[in-house]
Amino acid sequence: MRCRICKKEAVIKVRSFGIALCEEHLVEFCLKRVKEAIKRYQMLKKEEPVLVAISGGKDSFVLWDILDRLGYKTTGLFINLGIKSHSEKALEKVEKFANERALPLEIVDLKEAYGFTIDDVKRKETRTVCAACGMIKRYIMNNFAYSKGFPVLATGHNLNDEVATLLSNVLSWKGGYLARQGPVLPAEGRFVRKIKPLCELTERETAAYAILTGIDFFEERCPYSKGATSIIYKRALNLIEYHSPGTKIRFYREFVKRAKELFKRQEEELKECPNCGYPTTHPPCAFCRLRERMTA
Ligand code: AMP
Ligand code: FES
Ligand code: ZN
Ligand code: ZN
């Protein structure tokens, strides 16, 4: 297998494009795809400071690496969720990555800042901890960005993450979620703009990029993620993609271009949370309600 561009030995076949690429050109390919996605979806301007949410996993490191290489003004944000042994190990990787590249890093410790951990949620709540954790992360990322004056927040969701969520929302016709899903969620009041610059790179491509550029990422899965339904959607989509290369990117692009509009929300009126000022349909906001239960 030879690289389509330079004819050297290829390291990966990008099936959706029907091409093989060598190490150098795979890196170039990923940079180009992110650059084009930023442009296509009007995500970010060069002069805007962007807060990059960093988990320690491969995708968010790849995101930070690429945005930095493309010349954006990045600051990393790591949330220490207090998941025993897992969070500390992730933090070590994140600090190492930031130090080696002299990139600015901010850390929010859930216990220190809000008085509880994800382990506490796991112990005290019966509903799935992952859903609560997702809500907590979104709340903290947004609040941090808003209060520190970052107009934009970037997360490391890749194409596989995006189409898995899309398929799951389509299968149950979750109109409200579909209206908000996509590569860019515009700013609204105290909500900063949210962007997903890796949305057109597959998990395989981000993994190859991380390995080939020597990124030392945290491989361990969150101990609470076992049995997550998103894994089933990802498997199903991989099977479809295998038999029909390019399905994922078409599904995503066409949704954003044509279908998303159909789900424009009949906006429920947003009110202000009396505790923290966060916009919510049912005050106090979900984060404050959970925090109250956790610290009571
Ligand atoms: P996940 O919710 O684990 O699928 O992660 C999706 C994205 O959220 C990642 O690519 C990161 O950008 C961000 N993220 C996840 N966990 C953290 C964390 N502990 N601190 C900061 N950002 C995170
Ligand atoms: Fe939040 Fe796993 S990372 S529950
Ligand atoms: Zn090449
Ligand atoms: Zn609140």
XYZ file of C-alpha atoms and ligand atoms in Angstrom:
325
model
C 0.000 0.000 0.000
C 1.536 3.285 -1.169
C 0.799 6.886 -0.122
C -1.487 8.573 -2.662
C 0.592 11.755 -2.476
C 4.285 10.787 -2.222
C 4.179 7.030 -3.046
C 6.127 6.145 0.129
C 4.944 3.217 2.289
C 1.453 4.105 3.600
C 0.473 3.707 7.254
C -3.296 4.068 6.959
C -6.077 3.668 4.459
C -8.658 6.439 4.694
C -11.564 4.416 3.378
C -14.104 7.230 3.128
C -11.771 8.985 0.660
C -10.502 5.768 -0.936
C -6.866 6.776 -0.348
C -3.819 5.467 1.526
C -1.444 7.881 3.272
C 2.056 7.830 4.737
C 2.847 9.183 8.194
C 3.658 12.709 7.020
C 0.631 12.999 4.783
C -1.776 11.570 7.352
C -0.730 14.372 9.711
C -1.185 16.897 6.925
C -4.575 15.365 6.052
C -5.835 15.733 9.647
C -4.642 19.341 9.895
C -6.359 20.159 6.619
C -9.641 18.531 7.634
C -9.765 20.489 10.878
C -8.860 23.717 9.095
C -11.611 23.112 6.540
C -14.204 22.173 9.172
C -13.434 25.388 11.096
C -13.965 27.342 7.892
C -16.997 25.405 6.617
C -18.909 25.780 9.871
C -17.492 29.239 10.771
C -16.318 28.010 14.147
C -13.517 30.291 15.183
C -11.553 33.405 14.246
C -7.770 33.544 14.591
C -7.821 36.337 17.163
C -10.458 34.760 19.446
C -9.135 33.137 22.631
C -10.459 29.574 22.744
C -10.848 27.409 25.834
C -10.083 23.791 24.934
C -11.678 21.147 27.176
C -9.012 18.536 27.873
C -9.808 15.119 29.352
C -6.381 13.511 28.918
C -7.732 11.168 26.233
C -6.403 11.120 22.679
C -9.093 13.254 21.049
C -8.807 16.330 23.231
C -4.979 16.216 23.039
C -5.180 15.935 19.247
C -7.573 18.878 19.236
C -5.260 21.007 21.374
C -2.217 20.034 19.295
C -3.935 20.869 16.011
C -5.462 24.181 17.137
C -2.047 25.213 18.450
C -0.320 24.202 15.201
C -2.904 26.149 13.222
C -2.013 29.256 15.236
C -5.079 29.663 17.463
C -4.881 31.250 20.940
C -5.617 28.224 23.110
C -5.947 27.631 26.858
C -6.626 24.112 28.162
C -9.234 23.343 30.825
C -9.126 20.118 32.813
C -11.920 19.251 35.237
C -10.809 16.982 38.041
C -13.984 14.976 38.548
C -12.706 13.065 41.563
C -13.041 9.581 40.079
C -10.792 7.480 42.288
C -7.356 6.823 40.745
C -8.702 7.623 37.240
C -8.900 11.431 37.545
C -5.461 11.793 39.141
C -3.804 9.744 36.393
C -5.564 11.783 33.717
C -4.454 15.014 35.393
C -0.808 13.870 35.337
C -0.970 13.320 31.568
C -2.658 16.671 30.999
C -0.090 18.584 33.079
C 2.751 16.821 31.276
C 1.289 17.648 27.854
C 0.794 21.334 28.748
C 4.233 21.689 30.374
C 6.106 20.084 27.488
C 4.547 22.514 25.042
C 4.387 25.510 27.381
C 0.652 25.821 26.797
C -1.554 27.548 29.409
C -3.658 25.126 31.465
C -6.485 25.799 33.907
C -7.767 23.196 36.339
C -11.142 23.071 38.086
C -11.361 20.601 40.943
C -14.993 19.556 41.402
C -14.511 18.792 45.115
C -12.647 22.008 45.885
C -14.878 24.255 43.821
C -18.289 22.685 44.448
C -17.900 20.312 47.418
C -18.534 16.912 45.824
C -17.042 14.386 43.391
C -18.367 12.039 40.686
C -17.629 9.172 43.097
C -20.089 10.839 45.536
C -22.700 10.998 42.746
C -22.106 7.306 42.029
C -22.580 6.434 45.710
C -25.643 8.560 46.362
C -27.637 8.617 43.142
C -29.491 5.788 41.498
C -29.648 7.207 37.980
C -26.715 6.658 35.659
C -23.679 8.555 36.778
C -22.576 9.266 33.182
C -25.602 11.458 32.462
C -25.011 13.500 35.622
C -21.306 13.713 34.822
C -22.009 14.992 31.298
C -24.285 17.695 32.699
C -21.662 18.675 35.324
C -18.895 18.896 32.715
C -20.999 21.044 30.377
C -21.960 23.344 33.252
C -18.396 23.804 34.503
C -16.861 24.215 31.036
C -19.406 26.865 30.109
C -19.264 28.683 33.444
C -15.484 28.758 33.390
C -15.365 30.054 29.825
C -18.055 32.659 30.475
C -16.620 33.961 33.745
C -13.053 34.173 32.398
C -14.072 35.920 29.198
C -13.487 33.108 26.660
C -16.015 33.593 23.850
C -15.523 30.043 22.556
C -15.281 26.562 24.070
C -13.888 23.665 21.999
C -14.398 19.978 22.787
C -12.758 16.911 21.281
C -15.842 15.139 19.900
C -14.888 13.312 16.697
C -17.043 12.151 13.770
C -17.778 8.783 15.417
C -19.027 10.508 18.594
C -21.130 12.910 16.585
C -22.823 10.381 14.318
C -23.466 7.993 17.227
C -25.296 10.767 19.092
C -27.064 11.788 15.911
C -28.284 8.251 15.190
C -29.474 7.787 18.742
C -31.376 11.103 18.654
C -32.869 10.317 15.246
C -34.025 6.862 16.300
C -36.092 8.392 19.069
C -36.779 11.669 17.208
C -35.477 13.850 19.972
C -36.301 17.138 18.259
C -34.919 19.392 20.974
C -31.555 17.635 20.977
C -31.415 17.500 17.180
C -31.970 21.246 16.991
C -28.923 21.809 19.198
C -26.625 19.127 17.770
C -23.892 20.022 15.323
C -20.383 21.385 14.951
C -21.284 24.844 16.307
C -23.724 25.934 18.965
C -23.902 29.741 18.847
C -23.516 31.877 21.970
C -26.715 32.816 23.751
C -26.775 34.954 26.888
C -24.509 33.305 29.455
C -23.871 30.371 27.109
C -20.613 30.779 25.180
C -20.204 29.434 21.631
C -19.442 25.686 21.594
C -17.422 24.178 18.763
C -16.271 20.683 17.742
C -13.345 21.118 15.332
C -12.658 17.342 15.080
C -16.213 16.629 13.889
C -15.046 15.519 10.427
C -12.209 13.249 11.595
C -12.962 9.634 12.460
C -11.769 8.023 15.660
C -9.337 5.930 13.637
C -7.826 9.060 12.140
C -7.467 10.877 15.472
C -5.917 7.738 16.987
C -3.436 7.469 14.118
C -2.608 11.180 14.436
C -2.019 10.835 18.209
C 0.247 7.818 17.804
C 2.205 9.165 14.838
C 2.861 12.532 16.481
C 3.948 10.846 19.728
C 1.169 12.193 21.931
C 1.279 10.502 25.345
C -2.429 10.154 26.059
C -4.418 8.477 28.822
C -5.846 5.243 27.480
C -7.870 4.013 30.421
C -11.636 4.230 29.974
C -13.706 5.864 32.674
C -14.687 3.073 35.114
C -18.332 4.200 34.899
C -18.573 4.106 31.109
C -19.066 0.341 30.852
C -22.220 -0.583 29.006
C -22.735 2.936 27.609
C -25.336 2.756 24.835
C -23.229 4.988 22.572
C -20.884 2.014 22.070
C -23.695 0.057 20.370
C -24.452 2.921 17.976
C -20.749 3.271 17.183
C -20.496 -0.429 16.368
C -23.575 -0.325 14.160
C -22.250 2.700 12.282
C -18.828 1.082 11.830
C -20.532 -1.904 10.214
C -22.502 0.332 7.848
C -19.373 2.384 7.082
C -17.457 -0.802 6.311
C -19.993 -1.825 3.682
C -20.628 1.705 2.450
C -17.582 3.951 2.995
C -18.387 7.623 3.447
C -21.782 7.041 5.091
C -20.813 8.716 8.372
C -19.571 11.949 6.886
C -22.542 12.146 4.487
C -25.021 11.476 7.289
C -23.443 14.239 9.385
C -22.970 16.867 6.706
C -26.428 16.426 5.224
C -27.990 16.598 8.658
C -26.237 19.897 9.398
C -26.955 21.294 5.940
C -30.560 20.264 5.470
C -32.236 18.407 8.310
C -31.167 20.287 11.448
C -33.234 23.299 10.403
C -36.422 21.195 10.560
C -35.981 20.716 14.285
C -35.656 24.388 15.172
C -36.769 24.436 18.745
C -40.047 25.784 19.886
C -37.953 27.507 22.525
C -39.024 26.890 26.065
C -38.441 30.150 27.860
C -35.132 30.264 29.714
C -35.118 31.648 33.243
C -32.219 32.468 35.532
C -31.116 30.025 38.210
C -31.607 31.883 41.547
C -28.396 30.320 42.950
C -25.882 30.688 40.169
C -27.500 32.751 37.431
C -27.208 29.950 34.845
C -29.995 29.885 32.230
C -32.449 27.054 32.819
C -36.003 26.089 31.937
C -36.748 24.840 35.454
C -34.960 26.858 38.177
C -32.909 26.101 40.182
C -30.708 24.671 37.423
C -29.921 20.930 37.220
C -26.374 21.510 38.476
C -27.492 23.437 41.585
C -30.151 20.817 42.342
C -27.593 18.021 42.127
C -25.071 19.986 44.171
C -27.707 20.574 46.869
C -28.381 16.817 47.070
C -24.677 15.992 47.158
C -23.662 18.465 49.826
C -26.791 18.352 52.041
P -16.772 12.688 26.836
O -17.881 13.466 27.473
O -15.951 11.938 27.836
O -17.154 11.922 25.644
O -15.758 13.800 26.296
C -16.092 14.684 25.268
C -15.219 15.893 25.340
O -15.438 16.581 26.561
C -13.719 15.593 25.344
O -13.206 15.452 24.047
C -13.173 16.807 26.035
O -13.071 17.893 25.143
C -14.253 17.128 27.060
N -13.950 16.525 28.387
C -14.260 15.280 28.816
N -13.841 15.081 30.088
C -13.240 16.244 30.490
C -12.587 16.682 31.690
N -12.489 15.883 32.758
N -12.085 17.938 31.721
C -12.214 18.755 30.644
N -12.811 18.386 29.491
C -13.317 17.154 29.402
Fe -17.960 11.066 33.758
Fe -17.219 8.662 33.243
S -16.225 10.502 32.728
S -18.887 9.253 34.422
Zn 3.047 10.555 1.661
Zn -27.698 27.046 39.233
